[in-house]
JSON list of C-alpha atoms and ligand atoms in Angstrom, two decimals:
[
{"chain": "A", "resi": 822, "resn": "UNK", "atom": "CA", "xyz": [99.24, 40.26, -103.83]},
{"chain": "A", "resi": 823, "resn": "UNK", "atom": "CA", "xyz": [101.92, 38.79, -101.62]},
{"chain": "A", "resi": 824, "resn": "UNK", "atom": "CA", "xyz": [102.47, 35.09, -101.90]},
{"chain": "A", "resi": 825, "resn": "UNK", "atom": "CA", "xyz": [102.41, 33.25, -98.64]},
{"chain": "A", "resi": 826, "resn": "UNK", "atom": "CA", "xyz": [105.48, 31.05, -98.52]},
{"chain": "A", "resi": 827, "resn": "UNK", "atom": "CA", "xyz": [104.67, 27.64, -97.17]},
{"chain": "A", "resi": 828, "resn": "UNK", "atom": "CA", "xyz": [106.74, 24.51, -96.73]},
{"chain": "A", "resi": 829, "resn": "UNK", "atom": "CA", "xyz": [106.63, 21.17, -95.05]},
{"chain": "A", "resi": 830, "resn": "UNK", "atom": "CA", "xyz": [107.97, 21.28, -91.53]},
{"chain": "A", "resi": 831, "resn": "UNK", "atom": "CA", "xyz": [111.21, 19.31, -91.26]},
{"chain": "A", "resi": 832, "resn": "UNK", "atom": "CA", "xyz": [110.17, 18.19, -87.79]},
{"chain": "A", "resi": 833, "resn": "UNK", "atom": "CA", "xyz": [106.61, 16.88, -88.19]},
{"chain": "A", "resi": 834, "resn": "UNK", "atom": "CA", "xyz": [105.92, 17.19, -91.93]},
{"chain": "A", "resi": 835, "resn": "UNK", "atom": "CA", "xyz": [102.88, 19.45, -91.71]},
{"chain": "A", "resi": 836, "resn": "UNK", "atom": "CA", "xyz": [102.51, 22.48, -93.97]},
{"chain": "A", "resi": 837, "resn": "UNK", "atom": "CA", "xyz": [103.38, 25.73, -92.24]},
{"chain": "A", "resi": 838, "resn": "UNK", "atom": "CA", "xyz": [104.30, 29.29, -93.07]},
{"chain": "A", "resi": 839, "resn": "UNK", "atom": "CA", "xyz": [107.97, 29.27, -93.96]},
{"chain": "A", "resi": 840, "resn": "UNK", "atom": "CA", "xyz": [110.49, 30.72, -91.51]},
{"chain": "A", "resi": 841, "resn": "UNK", "atom": "CA", "xyz": [114.25, 30.63, -91.09]},
{"chain": "A", "resi": 842, "resn": "UNK", "atom": "CA", "xyz": [114.19, 27.66, -88.75]},
{"chain": "A", "resi": 843, "resn": "UNK", "atom": "CA", "xyz": [112.43, 25.34, -91.22]},
{"chain": "A", "resi": 844, "resn": "UNK", "atom": "CA", "xyz": [110.09, 24.27, -88.43]},
{"chain": "A", "resi": 845, "resn": "UNK", "atom": "CA", "xyz": [106.44, 24.94, -87.69]},
{"chain": "A", "resi": 846, "resn": "UNK", "atom": "CA", "xyz": [105.40, 26.84, -84.54]},
{"chain": "A", "resi": 847, "resn": "UNK", "atom": "CA", "xyz": [104.64, 23.61, -82.65]},
{"chain": "A", "resi": 848, "resn": "UNK", "atom": "CA", "xyz": [107.99, 22.07, -83.47]},
{"chain": "A", "resi": 849, "resn": "UNK", "atom": "CA", "xyz": [109.86, 25.29, -82.65]},
{"chain": "A", "resi": 850, "resn": "UNK", "atom": "CA", "xyz": [108.19, 25.34, -79.28]},
{"chain": "A", "resi": 851, "resn": "UNK", "atom": "CA", "xyz": [108.86, 21.69, -78.48]},
{"chain": "A", "resi": 852, "resn": "UNK", "atom": "CA", "xyz": [112.46, 21.99, -79.70]},
{"chain": "A", "resi": 853, "resn": "UNK", "atom": "CA", "xyz": [113.01, 25.02, -77.47]},
{"chain": "A", "resi": 854, "resn": "UNK", "atom": "CA", "xyz": [111.44, 23.09, -74.62]},
{"chain": "A", "resi": 855, "resn": "UNK", "atom": "CA", "xyz": [113.77, 20.15, -75.22]},
{"chain": "A", "resi": 856, "resn": "UNK", "atom": "CA", "xyz": [116.79, 22.44, -75.37]},
{"chain": "A", "resi": 857, "resn": "UNK", "atom": "CA", "xyz": [115.64, 24.01, -72.09]},
{"chain": "A", "resi": 858, "resn": "UNK", "atom": "CA", "xyz": [115.38, 20.60, -70.46]},
{"chain": "A", "resi": 859, "resn": "UNK", "atom": "CA", "xyz": [118.88, 19.68, -71.66]},
{"chain": "A", "resi": 860, "resn": "UNK", "atom": "CA", "xyz": [120.35, 22.97, -70.47]},
{"chain": "A", "resi": 861, "resn": "UNK", "atom": "CA", "xyz": [118.81, 22.80, -67.03]},
{"chain": "A", "resi": 862, "resn": "UNK", "atom": "CA", "xyz": [119.92, 19.19, -66.57]},
{"chain": "A", "resi": 863, "resn": "UNK", "atom": "CA", "xyz": [123.45, 20.05, -67.71]},
{"chain": "A", "resi": 864, "resn": "UNK", "atom": "CA", "xyz": [123.59, 23.03, -65.37]},
{"chain": "A", "resi": 865, "resn": "UNK", "atom": "CA", "xyz": [123.24, 20.58, -62.49]},
{"chain": "A", "resi": 866, "resn": "UNK", "atom": "CA", "xyz": [125.24, 17.76, -64.14]},
{"chain": "A", "resi": 867, "resn": "UNK", "atom": "CA", "xyz": [128.03, 19.34, -66.11]},
{"chain": "A", "resi": 868, "resn": "UNK", "atom": "CA", "xyz": [129.87, 16.03, -66.45]},
{"chain": "A", "resi": 869, "resn": "UNK", "atom": "CA", "xyz": [126.90, 14.06, -67.77]},
{"chain": "A", "resi": 870, "resn": "UNK", "atom": "CA", "xyz": [127.33, 11.87, -70.84]},
{"chain": "A", "resi": 871, "resn": "UNK", "atom": "CA", "xyz": [124.98, 12.08, -73.83]},
{"chain": "A", "resi": 872, "resn": "UNK", "atom": "CA", "xyz": [123.39, 8.83, -72.69]},
{"chain": "A", "resi": 873, "resn": "UNK", "atom": "CA", "xyz": [122.72, 10.18, -69.19]},
{"chain": "A", "resi": 874, "resn": "UNK", "atom": "CA", "xyz": [121.33, 13.36, -70.69]},
{"chain": "A", "resi": 875, "resn": "UNK", "atom": "CA", "xyz": [119.01, 11.38, -72.94]},
{"chain": "A", "resi": 876, "resn": "UNK", "atom": "CA", "xyz": [117.79, 9.27, -70.02]},
{"chain": "A", "resi": 877, "resn": "UNK", "atom": "CA", "xyz": [117.20, 12.25, -67.76]},
{"chain": "A", "resi": 878, "resn": "UNK", "atom": "CA", "xyz": [115.48, 14.49, -70.31]},
{"chain": "A", "resi": 879, "resn": "UNK", "atom": "CA", "xyz": [113.89, 12.01, -72.71]},
{"chain": "A", "resi": 880, "resn": "UNK", "atom": "CA", "xyz": [115.38, 14.03, -75.60]},
{"chain": "A", "resi": 881, "resn": "UNK", "atom": "CA", "xyz": [116.54, 11.65, -78.37]},
{"chain": "A", "resi": 882, "resn": "UNK", "atom": "CA", "xyz": [120.27, 11.45, -79.13]},
{"chain": "A", "resi": 883, "resn": "UNK", "atom": "CA", "xyz": [119.58, 12.70, -82.67]},
{"chain": "A", "resi": 884, "resn": "UNK", "atom": "CA", "xyz": [118.25, 15.99, -81.30]},
{"chain": "A", "resi": 885, "resn": "UNK", "atom": "CA", "xyz": [121.03, 16.29, -78.72]},
{"chain": "A", "resi": 886, "resn": "UNK", "atom": "CA", "xyz": [123.46, 15.77, -81.62]},
{"chain": "A", "resi": 887, "resn": "UNK", "atom": "CA", "xyz": [121.75, 18.53, -83.57]},
{"chain": "A", "resi": 888, "resn": "UNK", "atom": "CA", "xyz": [121.95, 20.89, -80.57]},
{"chain": "A", "resi": 889, "resn": "UNK", "atom": "CA", "xyz": [125.66, 20.14, -80.27]},
{"chain": "A", "resi": 890, "resn": "UNK", "atom": "CA", "xyz": [126.38, 20.57, -83.98]},
{"chain": "A", "resi": 891, "resn": "UNK", "atom": "CA", "xyz": [124.39, 23.81, -84.12]},
{"chain": "A", "resi": 892, "resn": "UNK", "atom": "CA", "xyz": [126.34, 24.97, -81.07]},
{"chain": "A", "resi": 893, "resn": "UNK", "atom": "CA", "xyz": [123.16, 25.49, -79.09]},
{"chain": "A", "resi": 894, "resn": "UNK", "atom": "CA", "xyz": [124.73, 23.21, -76.49]},
{"chain": "A", "resi": 895, "resn": "UNK", "atom": "CA", "xyz": [128.41, 24.00, -76.12]},
{"chain": "A", "resi": 896, "resn": "UNK", "atom": "CA", "xyz": [130.55, 20.89, -76.17]},
{"chain": "A", "resi": 897, "resn": "UNK", "atom": "CA", "xyz": [133.43, 22.81, -74.63]},
{"chain": "A", "resi": 898, "resn": "UNK", "atom": "CA", "xyz": [131.45, 23.35, -71.43]},
{"chain": "A", "resi": 899, "resn": "UNK", "atom": "CA", "xyz": [130.47, 19.71, -70.99]},
{"chain": "A", "resi": 900, "resn": "UNK", "atom": "CA", "xyz": [133.51, 17.39, -70.95]},
{"chain": "A", "resi": 901, "resn": "UNK", "atom": "CA", "xyz": [131.60, 14.10, -71.34]},
{"chain": "A", "resi": 902, "resn": "UNK", "atom": "CA", "xyz": [129.06, 14.96, -74.01]},
{"chain": "A", "resi": 903, "resn": "UNK", "atom": "CA", "xyz": [129.64, 13.26, -77.34]},
{"chain": "A", "resi": 904, "resn": "UNK", "atom": "CA", "xyz": [127.71, 12.62, -80.53]},
{"chain": "A", "resi": 905, "resn": "UNK", "atom": "CA", "xyz": [127.88, 9.58, -82.81]},
{"chain": "A", "resi": 906, "resn": "UNK", "atom": "CA", "xyz": [130.26, 9.31, -85.78]},
{"chain": "A", "resi": 907, "resn": "UNK", "atom": "CA", "xyz": [128.31, 9.63, -89.03]},
{"chain": "A", "resi": 908, "resn": "UNK", "atom": "CA", "xyz": [129.66, 6.34, -90.26]},
{"chain": "A", "resi": 909, "resn": "UNK", "atom": "CA", "xyz": [130.15, 3.90, -87.34]},
{"chain": "A", "resi": 910, "resn": "UNK", "atom": "CA", "xyz": [128.29, 5.61, -84.45]},
{"chain": "A", "resi": 911, "resn": "UNK", "atom": "CA", "xyz": [131.40, 5.76, -82.25]},
{"chain": "A", "resi": 912, "resn": "UNK", "atom": "CA", "xyz": [131.17, 8.64, -79.75]},
{"chain": "A", "resi": 913, "resn": "UNK", "atom": "CA", "xyz": [133.09, 11.70, -80.96]},
{"chain": "A", "resi": 914, "resn": "UNK", "atom": "CA", "xyz": [133.48, 15.32, -79.93]},
{"chain": "A", "resi": 915, "resn": "UNK", "atom": "CA", "xyz": [134.69, 16.91, -83.15]},
{"chain": "A", "resi": 916, "resn": "UNK", "atom": "CA", "xyz": [134.22, 16.63, -86.93]},
{"chain": "A", "resi": 917, "resn": "UNK", "atom": "CA", "xyz": [131.51, 14.39, -88.38]},
{"chain": "A", "resi": 918, "resn": "UNK", "atom": "CA", "xyz": [133.55, 11.22, -88.37]},
{"chain": "A", "resi": 919, "resn": "UNK", "atom": "CA", "xyz": [135.71, 9.45, -85.80]},
{"chain": "A", "resi": 920, "resn": "UNK", "atom": "CA", "xyz": [139.47, 9.10, -86.32]},
{"chain": "A", "resi": 921, "resn": "UNK", "atom": "CA", "xyz": [139.39, 5.56, -87.71]},
{"chain": "A", "resi": 922, "resn": "UNK", "atom": "CA", "xyz": [136.58, 6.38, -90.15]},
{"chain": "A", "resi": 923, "resn": "UNK", "atom": "CA", "xyz": [138.44, 9.45, -91.38]},
{"chain": "A", "resi": 924, "resn": "UNK", "atom": "CA", "xyz": [141.60, 7.38, -91.89]},
{"chain": "A", "resi": 925, "resn": "UNK", "atom": "CA", "xyz": [139.55, 4.69, -93.66]},
{"chain": "A", "resi": 926, "resn": "UNK", "atom": "CA", "xyz": [137.82, 7.17, -95.94]},
{"chain": "A", "resi": 927, "resn": "UNK", "atom": "CA", "xyz": [141.07, 8.89, -96.83]},
{"chain": "A", "resi": 928, "resn": "UNK", "atom": "CA", "xyz": [142.68, 5.53, -97.72]},
{"chain": "A", "resi": 929, "resn": "UNK", "atom": "CA", "xyz": [139.53, 4.48, -99.64]},
{"chain": "A", "resi": 930, "resn": "UNK", "atom": "CA", "xyz": [139.81, 7.68, -101.64]},
{"chain": "A", "resi": 931, "resn": "UNK", "atom": "CA", "xyz": [143.46, 6.90, -102.26]},
{"chain": "A", "resi": 932, "resn": "UNK", "atom": "CA", "xyz": [142.66, 3.39, -103.53]},
{"chain": "A", "resi": 933, "resn": "UNK", "atom": "CA", "xyz": [139.87, 4.79, -105.67]},
{"chain": "A", "resi": 934, "resn": "UNK", "atom": "CA", "xyz": [142.28, 7.28, -107.23]},
{"chain": "A", "resi": 935, "resn": "UNK", "atom": "CA", "xyz": [144.80, 4.52, -107.90]},
{"chain": "A", "resi": 936, "resn": "UNK", "atom": "CA", "xyz": [142.13, 2.39, -109.56]},
{"chain": "A", "resi": 937, "resn": "UNK", "atom": "CA", "xyz": [141.08, 5.36, -111.65]},
{"chain": "A", "resi": 938, "resn": "UNK", "atom": "CA", "xyz": [144.62, 5.94, -112.84]},
{"chain": "A", "resi": 939, "resn": "UNK", "atom": "CA", "xyz": [145.05, 2.21, -113.63]},
{"chain": "A", "resi": 940, "resn": "UNK", "atom": "CA", "xyz": [141.81, 2.29, -115.59]},
{"chain": "A", "resi": 941, "resn": "UNK", "atom": "CA", "xyz": [143.05, 5.29, -117.49]},
{"chain": "A", "resi": 942, "resn": "UNK", "atom": "CA", "xyz": [146.29, 3.52, -118.42]},
{"chain": "A", "resi": 943, "resn": "UNK", "atom": "CA", "xyz": [144.59, 0.29, -119.54]},
{"chain": "A", "resi": 944, "resn": "UNK", "atom": "CA", "xyz": [143.37, 1.41, -123.00]},
{"chain": "A", "resi": 945, "resn": "UNK", "atom": "CA", "xyz": [146.86, 2.37, -124.05]},
{"chain": "A", "resi": 946, "resn": "UNK", "atom": "CA", "xyz": [148.21, -1.09, -123.07]},
{"chain": "A", "resi": 947, "resn": "UNK", "atom": "CA", "xyz": [145.39, -2.58, -125.11]},
{"chain": "A", "resi": 948, "resn": "UNK", "atom": "CA", "xyz": [146.26, -0.40, -128.08]},
{"chain": "A", "resi": 949, "resn": "UNK", "atom": "CA", "xyz": [149.89, -1.51, -127.93]},
{"chain": "A", "resi": 950, "resn": "UNK", "atom": "CA", "xyz": [148.88, -5.19, -127.89]},
{"chain": "A", "resi": 951, "resn": "UNK", "atom": "CA", "xyz": [146.51, -4.60, -130.79]},
{"chain": "A", "resi": 952, "resn": "UNK", "atom": "CA", "xyz": [149.20, -2.87, -132.75]},
{"chain": "A", "resi": 953, "resn": "UNK", "atom": "CA", "xyz": [151.52, -5.87, -132.24]},
{"chain": "A", "resi": 954, "resn": "UNK", "atom": "CA", "xyz": [148.98, -8.16, -133.91]},
{"chain": "A", "resi": 955, "resn": "UNK", "atom": "CA", "xyz": [148.93, -6.15, -137.06]},
{"chain": "B", "resi": 472, "resn": "ZN", "atom": "ZN1", "xyz": [106.37, 20.72, -87.18]},
{"chain": "B", "resi": 473, "resn": "ZN", "atom": "ZN1", "xyz": [133.52, 6.19, -87.17]}
]
Protein backbone atom coordinates (compact mmCIF):
# COMPACT_ATOMS: atom_id res chain seq x y z
CA UNK A 1 0.00 0.00 0.00
CA UNK A 2 1.36 3.40 -0.88
CA UNK A 3 0.82 6.13 1.65
CA UNK A 4 -0.73 9.25 0.27
CA UNK A 5 1.37 12.17 1.45
CA UNK A 6 -0.79 15.03 2.57
CA UNK A 7 0.01 18.37 4.12
CA UNK A 8 -1.58 21.67 4.92
CA UNK A 9 -1.32 24.12 2.07
CA UNK A 10 0.95 27.03 3.00
CA UNK A 11 -1.32 29.35 1.03
CA UNK A 12 -4.84 28.58 2.29
CA UNK A 13 -4.32 25.98 5.02
CA UNK A 14 -6.46 23.22 3.53
CA UNK A 15 -5.24 19.63 3.39
CA UNK A 16 -3.95 18.63 -0.02
CA UNK A 17 -1.79 15.99 -1.64
CA UNK A 18 1.80 17.04 -1.06
CA UNK A 19 3.83 18.42 -3.96
CA UNK A 20 7.11 20.27 -4.35
CA UNK A 21 5.48 23.69 -4.30
CA UNK A 22 3.88 23.23 -0.87
CA UNK A 23 0.63 24.59 -2.29
CA UNK A 24 -2.69 23.02 -3.16
CA UNK A 25 -3.96 23.00 -6.77
CA UNK A 26 -6.16 26.05 -6.19
CA UNK A 27 -3.35 28.09 -4.69
CA UNK A 28 -0.91 27.02 -7.41
CA UNK A 29 -3.38 28.18 -10.01
CA UNK A 30 -4.10 31.52 -8.36
CA UNK A 31 -0.39 32.11 -7.72
CA UNK A 32 0.40 31.43 -11.38
CA UNK A 33 -2.42 33.75 -12.33
CA UNK A 34 -1.02 36.49 -10.09
CA UNK A 35 2.46 36.02 -11.51
CA UNK A 36 0.96 36.26 -15.01
CA UNK A 37 -0.77 39.50 -14.12
CA UNK A 38 2.47 40.94 -12.73
CA UNK A 39 4.47 39.86 -15.77
CA UNK A 40 2.04 41.27 -18.29
CA UNK A 41 1.83 44.58 -16.41
CA UNK A 42 5.62 44.78 -16.18
CA UNK A 43 5.98 44.02 -19.88
CA UNK A 44 4.10 47.25 -20.57
CA UNK A 45 5.54 49.18 -17.58
CA UNK A 46 9.11 48.09 -17.14
CA UNK A 47 9.88 51.04 -14.85
CA UNK A 48 6.95 50.47 -12.49
CA UNK A 49 7.55 50.50 -8.74
CA UNK A 50 6.33 47.70 -6.47
CA UNK A 51 3.56 50.01 -5.26
CA UNK A 52 2.38 50.72 -8.81
CA UNK A 53 2.50 47.03 -9.60
CA UNK A 54 0.43 46.22 -6.53
CA UNK A 55 -2.15 48.87 -7.43
CA UNK A 56 -2.42 47.75 -11.04
CA UNK A 57 -2.58 44.01 -10.41
CA UNK A 58 -4.10 43.78 -6.93
CA UNK A 59 -1.31 41.32 -6.00
CA UNK A 60 -0.19 41.96 -2.40
CA UNK A 61 3.36 43.22 -1.80
CA UNK A 62 4.11 40.05 0.19
CA UNK A 63 3.51 37.91 -2.90
CA UNK A 64 5.41 40.30 -5.19
CA UNK A 65 8.27 40.05 -2.69
CA UNK A 66 8.11 36.27 -2.84
CA UNK A 67 8.16 36.34 -6.67
CA UNK A 68 11.22 38.59 -6.55
CA UNK A 69 13.06 36.50 -3.97
CA UNK A 70 12.27 33.27 -5.82
CA UNK A 71 13.54 34.97 -8.98
CA UNK A 72 10.24 34.38 -10.74
CA UNK A 73 10.24 38.12 -11.39
CA UNK A 74 13.72 39.29 -12.30
CA UNK A 75 14.74 42.38 -10.37
CA UNK A 76 17.50 43.06 -12.87
CA UNK A 77 14.95 43.65 -15.64
CA UNK A 78 12.83 46.10 -13.65
CA UNK A 79 14.88 49.04 -12.33
CA UNK A 80 12.26 50.39 -9.90
CA UNK A 81 10.97 47.22 -8.28
CA UNK A 82 11.92 46.81 -4.64
CA UNK A 83 10.88 44.68 -1.69
CA UNK A 84 10.75 45.65 1.98
CA UNK A 85 13.68 45.16 4.38
CA UNK A 86 12.93 42.30 6.78
CA UNK A 87 13.51 44.53 9.75
CA UNK A 88 12.38 48.12 8.99
CA UNK A 89 10.39 47.74 5.73
CA UNK A 90 12.63 50.16 3.83
CA UNK A 91 12.59 49.40 0.09
CA UNK A 92 15.61 47.33 -0.95
CA UNK A 93 16.78 45.47 -4.04
CA UNK A 94 19.28 43.03 -2.58
CA UNK A 95 19.83 40.91 0.55
CA UNK A 96 17.10 40.58 3.17
CA UNK A 97 17.99 43.71 5.09
CA UNK A 98 18.69 47.31 4.13
CA UNK A 99 22.15 48.82 4.63
CA UNK A 100 21.40 50.55 7.94
CA UNK A 101 19.78 47.42 9.41
CA UNK A 102 22.75 45.31 8.38
CA UNK A 103 25.14 47.82 9.97
CA UNK A 104 22.96 47.90 13.10
CA UNK A 105 22.79 44.13 13.38
CA UNK A 106 26.53 43.74 12.88
CA UNK A 107 27.22 46.32 15.63
CA UNK A 108 24.58 44.69 17.88
CA UNK A 109 26.38 41.39 17.42
CA UNK A 110 29.63 43.11 18.27
CA UNK A 111 28.20 44.58 21.49
CA UNK A 112 26.70 41.22 22.37
CA UNK A 113 30.09 39.56 21.93
CA UNK A 114 31.73 42.20 24.10
CA UNK A 115 29.13 41.69 26.82
CA UNK A 116 29.67 37.96 26.62
CA UNK A 117 33.41 38.34 27.07
CA UNK A 118 32.89 40.74 30.00
CA UNK A 119 30.52 38.25 31.58
CA UNK A 120 33.10 35.54 31.14
CA UNK A 121 35.77 37.64 32.86
CA UNK A 122 33.56 38.62 35.82
CA UNK A 123 33.78 35.37 37.84
CA UNK A 124 37.54 35.54 37.94
CA UNK A 125 37.44 39.12 39.31
CA UNK A 126 35.01 37.87 41.93
CA UNK A 127 37.30 35.01 42.84
CA UNK A 128 40.22 37.39 43.30
CA UNK A 129 38.17 39.63 45.61
CA UNK A 130 37.01 36.60 47.58
CA UNK A 131 40.55 35.38 47.92
CA UNK A 132 41.61 38.77 49.33
CA UNK A 133 39.07 38.42 52.16
CA UNK A 134 40.53 35.20 53.34
ZN1 LIG B 1 -4.19 26.30 -0.91
ZN1 LIG C 1 16.09 47.97 7.32
